[in-house]
CSV table of C-alpha atoms and ligand atoms in Angstrom, one decimal:
chain,number,residue,atom,x,y,z
A,1120,MET,CA,-23.9,-17.5,34.1
A,1121,ASN,CA,-20.7,-17.7,36.1
A,1122,LYS,CA,-19.0,-14.6,37.6
A,1123,SER,CA,-16.4,-14.1,34.9
A,1124,ALA,CA,-19.0,-14.5,32.1
A,1125,TYR,CA,-21.2,-12.0,33.9
A,1126,MET,CA,-18.3,-9.5,34.2
A,1127,GLU,CA,-17.6,-9.9,30.5
A,1128,VAL,CA,-21.2,-9.1,29.6
A,1129,LEU,CA,-21.2,-6.2,32.0
A,1130,MET,CA,-18.0,-4.8,30.6
A,1131,MET,CA,-19.4,-5.1,27.0
A,1132,SER,CA,-22.5,-3.3,27.9
A,1133,MET,CA,-20.5,-0.4,29.3
A,1134,THR,CA,-18.9,0.4,25.9
A,1135,GLY,CA,-20.3,1.4,22.5
A,1136,THR,CA,-19.3,-1.7,20.7
A,1137,GLY,CA,-18.6,-4.0,23.6
A,1138,LEU,CA,-15.1,-4.4,22.4
A,1139,ALA,CA,-13.1,-1.9,24.5
A,1140,GLN,CA,-11.9,-4.4,27.0
A,1141,ASP,CA,-8.5,-5.9,26.6
A,1142,ALA,CA,-9.9,-9.4,26.8
A,1143,GLY,CA,-8.1,-12.3,25.0
A,1144,ALA,CA,-11.3,-13.4,23.3
A,1145,ILE,CA,-14.7,-11.9,23.2
A,1146,ARG,CA,-17.6,-14.2,22.8
A,1147,LEU,CA,-20.3,-12.8,20.5
A,1148,PRO,CA,-24.0,-13.3,21.2
A,1149,PRO,CA,-25.5,-16.0,19.0
A,1150,PRO,CA,-26.3,-14.7,15.5
A,1151,GLU,CA,-30.0,-13.9,14.7
A,1152,THR,CA,-30.5,-16.4,11.9
A,1153,ALA,CA,-34.2,-16.0,11.5
A,1154,GLY,CA,-36.0,-13.1,9.9
A,1155,GLY,CA,-34.4,-10.3,8.0
A,1156,MET,CA,-35.4,-9.0,4.6
A,1157,PRO,CA,-36.6,-11.4,1.9
A,1158,LEU,CA,-33.6,-12.4,-0.3
A,1159,MET,CA,-35.0,-10.9,-3.5
A,1160,GLN,CA,-35.6,-7.6,-1.8
A,1161,ALA,CA,-32.0,-7.6,-0.3
A,1162,LEU,CA,-30.7,-8.2,-3.8
A,1163,LYS,CA,-32.8,-5.3,-5.1
A,1164,GLU,CA,-31.4,-3.0,-2.3
A,1165,ARG,CA,-27.7,-4.0,-2.4
A,1166,HIS,CA,-25.5,-1.2,-3.3
A,1167,SER,CA,-22.2,0.5,-2.3
A,1168,ALA,CA,-22.2,3.6,-0.1
A,1169,ARG,CA,-19.3,5.8,1.0
A,1170,GLU,CA,-20.8,8.1,3.6
A,1171,PHE,CA,-21.0,6.6,7.1
A,1172,ASP,CA,-22.1,7.7,10.6
A,1173,SER,CA,-19.4,7.2,13.2
A,1174,LYS,CA,-21.7,5.6,15.7
A,1175,PRO,CA,-20.4,2.2,16.9
A,1176,LEU,CA,-22.3,-0.9,15.9
A,1177,PRO,CA,-23.9,-2.9,18.7
A,1178,LEU,CA,-22.5,-6.3,19.5
A,1179,GLN,CA,-25.5,-8.2,18.2
A,1180,LEU,CA,-25.2,-6.5,14.8
A,1181,LEU,CA,-21.5,-7.4,14.7
A,1182,SER,CA,-22.4,-11.0,15.5
A,1183,ASN,CA,-24.9,-11.2,12.7
A,1184,LEU,CA,-22.6,-9.4,10.2
A,1185,LEU,CA,-19.6,-11.7,10.9
A,1186,TRP,CA,-21.7,-14.8,10.9
A,1187,ALA,CA,-23.1,-13.7,7.5
A,1188,ALA,CA,-19.5,-13.2,6.3
A,1189,GLY,CA,-18.3,-16.6,7.2
A,1190,GLY,CA,-19.9,-18.1,10.3
A,1191,VAL,CA,-20.6,-21.8,10.8
A,1192,ASN,CA,-24.0,-22.7,9.4
A,1193,ARG,CA,-24.0,-26.5,9.8
A,1194,PRO,CA,-23.1,-29.0,12.4
A,1195,SER,CA,-20.3,-30.2,10.0
A,1196,GLY,CA,-18.5,-26.9,10.6
A,1197,HIS,CA,-19.1,-25.6,7.1
A,1198,ARG,CA,-19.6,-21.9,6.6
A,1199,THR,CA,-22.1,-19.4,5.2
A,1200,ALA,CA,-19.7,-18.8,2.3
A,1201,PRO,CA,-18.1,-21.5,0.1
A,1202,THR,CA,-14.3,-21.8,-0.2
A,1203,ALA,CA,-12.4,-23.7,-2.9
A,1204,ARG,CA,-11.7,-27.2,-1.7
A,1205,ASP,CA,-13.1,-26.2,1.7
A,1206,TRP,CA,-9.8,-24.6,2.6
A,1207,ARG,CA,-11.5,-21.9,4.8
A,1208,GLU,CA,-8.4,-19.9,4.2
A,1209,ILE,CA,-9.9,-16.4,4.6
A,1210,ASP,CA,-9.8,-14.8,8.0
A,1211,VAL,CA,-12.1,-11.8,8.6
A,1212,LEU,CA,-10.5,-9.1,10.7
A,1213,ALA,CA,-12.8,-6.6,12.4
A,1214,ILE,CA,-11.0,-3.2,12.8
A,1215,THR,CA,-12.8,-0.9,15.1
A,1216,ALA,CA,-11.8,2.2,17.2
A,1217,ASP,CA,-11.0,-0.2,20.0
A,1218,GLY,CA,-8.5,-2.5,18.2
A,1219,ALA,CA,-8.2,-5.2,15.6
A,1220,TYR,CA,-9.9,-8.6,16.1
A,1221,ARG,CA,-9.9,-11.9,14.2
A,1222,TYR,CA,-13.3,-13.5,13.9
A,1223,ASP,CA,-13.1,-17.1,14.9
A,1224,PRO,CA,-16.0,-19.0,13.3
A,1225,PRO,CA,-16.0,-22.2,15.3
A,1226,THR,CA,-16.3,-20.3,18.6
A,1227,HIS,CA,-18.1,-17.3,17.2
A,1228,ALA,CA,-15.7,-15.1,19.1
A,1229,LEU,CA,-13.4,-12.2,18.4
A,1230,VAL,CA,-9.7,-12.6,19.2
A,1231,LYS,CA,-7.7,-9.5,19.6
A,1232,VAL,CA,-4.7,-9.3,17.2
A,1233,ALA,CA,-3.6,-5.7,17.6
A,1234,ALA,CA,-4.3,-2.8,20.0
A,1235,GLY,CA,-5.2,0.7,19.1
A,1236,ASP,CA,-7.2,2.4,16.4
A,1237,LEU,CA,-5.9,1.1,13.0
A,1238,ARG,CA,-8.9,2.1,11.0
A,1239,SER,CA,-7.0,4.7,9.0
A,1240,LEU,CA,-4.6,2.0,7.8
A,1241,THR,CA,-7.4,-0.1,6.3
A,1242,GLY,CA,-7.7,2.0,3.1
A,1243,THR,CA,-6.8,5.2,1.2
A,1244,GLN,CA,-10.2,6.8,1.3
A,1245,ASP,CA,-11.1,9.3,4.0
A,1246,PHE,CA,-14.2,7.6,5.4
A,1247,VAL,CA,-12.3,4.5,6.6
A,1248,ALA,CA,-10.8,6.4,9.6
A,1249,SER,CA,-14.2,7.4,11.0
A,1250,ALA,CA,-16.6,4.6,10.0
A,1251,PRO,CA,-17.2,2.3,13.0
A,1252,LEU,CA,-16.1,-0.9,11.3
A,1253,ASN,CA,-13.7,-1.9,8.6
A,1254,LEU,CA,-13.5,-5.6,7.8
A,1255,VAL,CA,-10.2,-6.9,6.4
A,1256,TYR,CA,-10.1,-10.2,4.5
A,1257,VAL,CA,-6.8,-11.9,5.0
A,1258,ALA,CA,-5.8,-15.1,3.1
A,1259,ASP,CA,-3.6,-17.7,4.9
A,1260,PHE,CA,-1.9,-19.5,2.0
A,1261,ASP,CA,-0.6,-22.1,4.4
A,1262,ARG,CA,-4.1,-23.5,4.6
A,1263,MET,CA,-4.4,-24.1,0.9
A,1264,ASN,CA,-3.0,-27.6,0.8
A,1265,GLY,CA,-2.3,-28.8,-2.7
A,1266,ALA,CA,-2.8,-25.5,-4.4
A,1267,HIS,CA,-0.2,-24.4,-7.0
A,1268,ALA,CA,1.5,-21.2,-5.8
A,1269,GLU,CA,0.1,-19.2,-8.8
A,1270,ASN,CA,-3.5,-20.3,-7.9
A,1271,LYS,CA,-3.4,-19.2,-4.3
A,1272,LEU,CA,-4.2,-15.6,-4.9
A,1273,PHE,CA,-6.8,-16.5,-7.5
A,1274,TYR,CA,-8.8,-18.8,-5.2
A,1275,SER,CA,-8.4,-16.6,-2.1
A,1276,ALA,CA,-9.7,-13.6,-4.0
A,1277,THR,CA,-12.6,-15.6,-5.3
A,1278,ASP,CA,-13.5,-16.9,-1.9
A,1279,THR,CA,-13.3,-13.4,-0.4
A,1280,GLY,CA,-15.8,-12.3,-3.0
A,1281,PHE,CA,-18.5,-14.6,-1.7
A,1282,MET,CA,-17.9,-13.4,1.9
A,1283,ALA,CA,-18.0,-9.8,0.9
A,1284,GLN,CA,-21.3,-10.3,-1.0
A,1285,ASN,CA,-22.8,-12.0,2.0
A,1286,VAL,CA,-21.9,-8.9,4.0
A,1287,TYR,CA,-23.4,-6.7,1.3
A,1288,LEU,CA,-26.7,-8.6,1.5
A,1289,TYR,CA,-26.8,-8.6,5.3
A,1290,CYS,CA,-26.2,-4.8,5.2
A,1291,ALA,CA,-29.0,-4.4,2.7
A,1292,SER,CA,-31.3,-6.3,5.0
A,1293,ALA,CA,-30.2,-4.4,8.1
A,1294,GLY,CA,-30.2,-0.9,6.5
A,1295,LEU,CA,-26.5,-0.4,6.8
A,1296,ALA,CA,-24.1,1.4,4.5
A,1297,VAL,CA,-21.3,-0.7,3.1
A,1298,VAL,CA,-18.6,-0.7,0.4
A,1299,VAL,CA,-16.0,-3.4,-0.4
A,1300,ARG,CA,-12.6,-1.9,-1.2
A,1301,GLY,CA,-9.5,-2.8,-3.1
A,1302,LEU,CA,-7.8,0.6,-2.4
A,1303,VAL,CA,-5.7,-0.6,0.4
A,1304,ASP,CA,-2.0,-0.1,1.2
A,1305,ARG,CA,-1.5,-3.8,1.7
A,1306,ASP,CA,2.1,-3.7,2.9
A,1307,ALA,CA,1.4,-1.0,5.5
A,1308,LEU,CA,-1.7,-2.8,6.8
A,1309,ALA,CA,0.0,-6.2,6.9
A,1310,ALA,CA,2.8,-4.7,9.0
A,1311,ALA,CA,0.4,-3.0,11.4
A,1312,LEU,CA,-1.5,-6.3,11.8
A,1313,GLY,CA,1.7,-8.3,12.2
A,1314,LEU,CA,0.8,-10.6,9.3
A,1315,GLY,CA,3.3,-13.3,8.2
A,1316,ALA,CA,4.7,-14.0,4.8
A,1317,HIS,CA,2.1,-16.7,4.2
A,1318,GLN,CA,-0.7,-14.2,4.8
A,1319,ARG,CA,-2.1,-11.7,2.3
A,1320,VAL,CA,-4.6,-8.8,2.6
A,1321,ILE,CA,-7.1,-9.4,-0.2
A,1322,LEU,CA,-9.8,-6.8,0.3
A,1323,ALA,CA,-11.4,-4.5,2.9
A,1324,GLN,CA,-15.0,-3.6,3.5
A,1325,THR,CA,-16.3,-0.6,5.4
A,1326,VAL,CA,-19.6,-0.9,7.3
A,1327,GLY,CA,-21.6,1.6,9.3
A,1328,TYR,CA,-25.0,3.3,9.7
A,1329,PRO,CA,-25.7,5.6,6.7
A,1330,ALA,CA,-24.5,9.1,7.3
A,1331,GLY,CA,-27.1,11.1,9.3
A,1332,SER,CA,-29.3,8.1,10.1
A,1333,ALA,CA,-28.0,7.2,13.6
A,1334,GLN,CA,-29.6,8.8,16.6
B,614,LIG,C1,-13.1,-6.1,-6.0
B,614,LIG,C2,-13.7,-4.7,-5.8
B,614,LIG,C3,-12.9,-3.7,-5.3
B,614,LIG,C4,-13.5,-2.4,-5.0
B,614,LIG,N1,-12.7,-1.4,-4.5
B,614,LIG,C5,-13.3,-0.3,-4.2
B,614,LIG,C6,-12.5,0.7,-3.5
B,614,LIG,O1,-11.4,0.6,-3.2
B,614,LIG,N2,-13.2,1.9,-3.1
B,614,LIG,C7,-14.5,2.1,-3.4
B,614,LIG,O2,-15.0,3.1,-3.0
B,614,LIG,N3,-15.3,1.2,-4.0
B,614,LIG,C8,-14.7,0.0,-4.4
B,614,LIG,N4,-15.5,-1.0,-4.9
B,614,LIG,C9,-16.9,-0.8,-5.1
B,614,LIG,C10,-17.2,-0.6,-6.6
B,614,LIG,O3,-16.8,0.7,-7.0
B,614,LIG,C11,-18.8,-0.7,-6.8
B,614,LIG,O4,-19.2,-2.0,-6.5
B,614,LIG,C12,-19.2,-0.3,-8.2
B,614,LIG,O5,-19.0,1.0,-8.4
B,614,LIG,C13,-20.6,-0.7,-8.4
B,614,LIG,O6,-21.5,0.0,-7.5
B,614,LIG,P1,-22.5,-0.9,-6.6
B,614,LIG,O7,-21.7,-1.7,-5.6
B,614,LIG,O8,-23.3,0.2,-5.8
B,614,LIG,O9,-23.3,-1.7,-7.5
B,614,LIG,C14,-14.9,-2.2,-5.3
B,614,LIG,C15,-15.7,-3.3,-5.7
B,614,LIG,C16,-15.1,-4.5,-6.0
B,614,LIG,C17,-16.0,-5.7,-6.4
């Protein structure tokens, strides 16, 4: 490990989530792609929860979660979730107390897109401000080559559903509380995130340890 990589790891280990540093991109540890709960059991346990502990999520868990949402799972670059015509038009943003980050699947890294704690802007329900992580699914309509304008929202909403369900199943397996959310002030959040006219907030999803479970 070279010196700057070592410093990055050191800085990550000094914070709750490892995301407090103002780095351009934060490499995530490789996802743990073996083990976990058997699929049928995860399906049995999947449910929405709306009470979260505020304890930050460790970087390894974040790595696993984001990979489940839409990470690269084949040498071809294809993802854990399907997208219509392989457009890969959905960006997953991770909104934590430390800032807003875009998950970059090819490099399995987080790229900072906004500073400060924007959690309260990710939804209209109280728990979004204190839960450690809110994912925001953002469609980039410019990537949807050949799609009719009226179909862009339809397909990007569909594609988001697959990703959100992957997160639900990972959370069931990892014992995390999670709820996908449409109750979002999309204009306010888009402005805070600096989104362009070609981008659209589709859904948000809150993740954390179940209330009262974290030590
Ligand atoms: C597209 C979509 C939008 C949703 N929006 C919200 C929301 O804004 N707030 C919320 O608390 N739950 C939201 N939910 C969660 C549903 O209320 C929940 O899935 C439903 O009550 C069934 O419960 P279950 O997920 O435990 O099976 C949403 C679910 C979906 C699929």
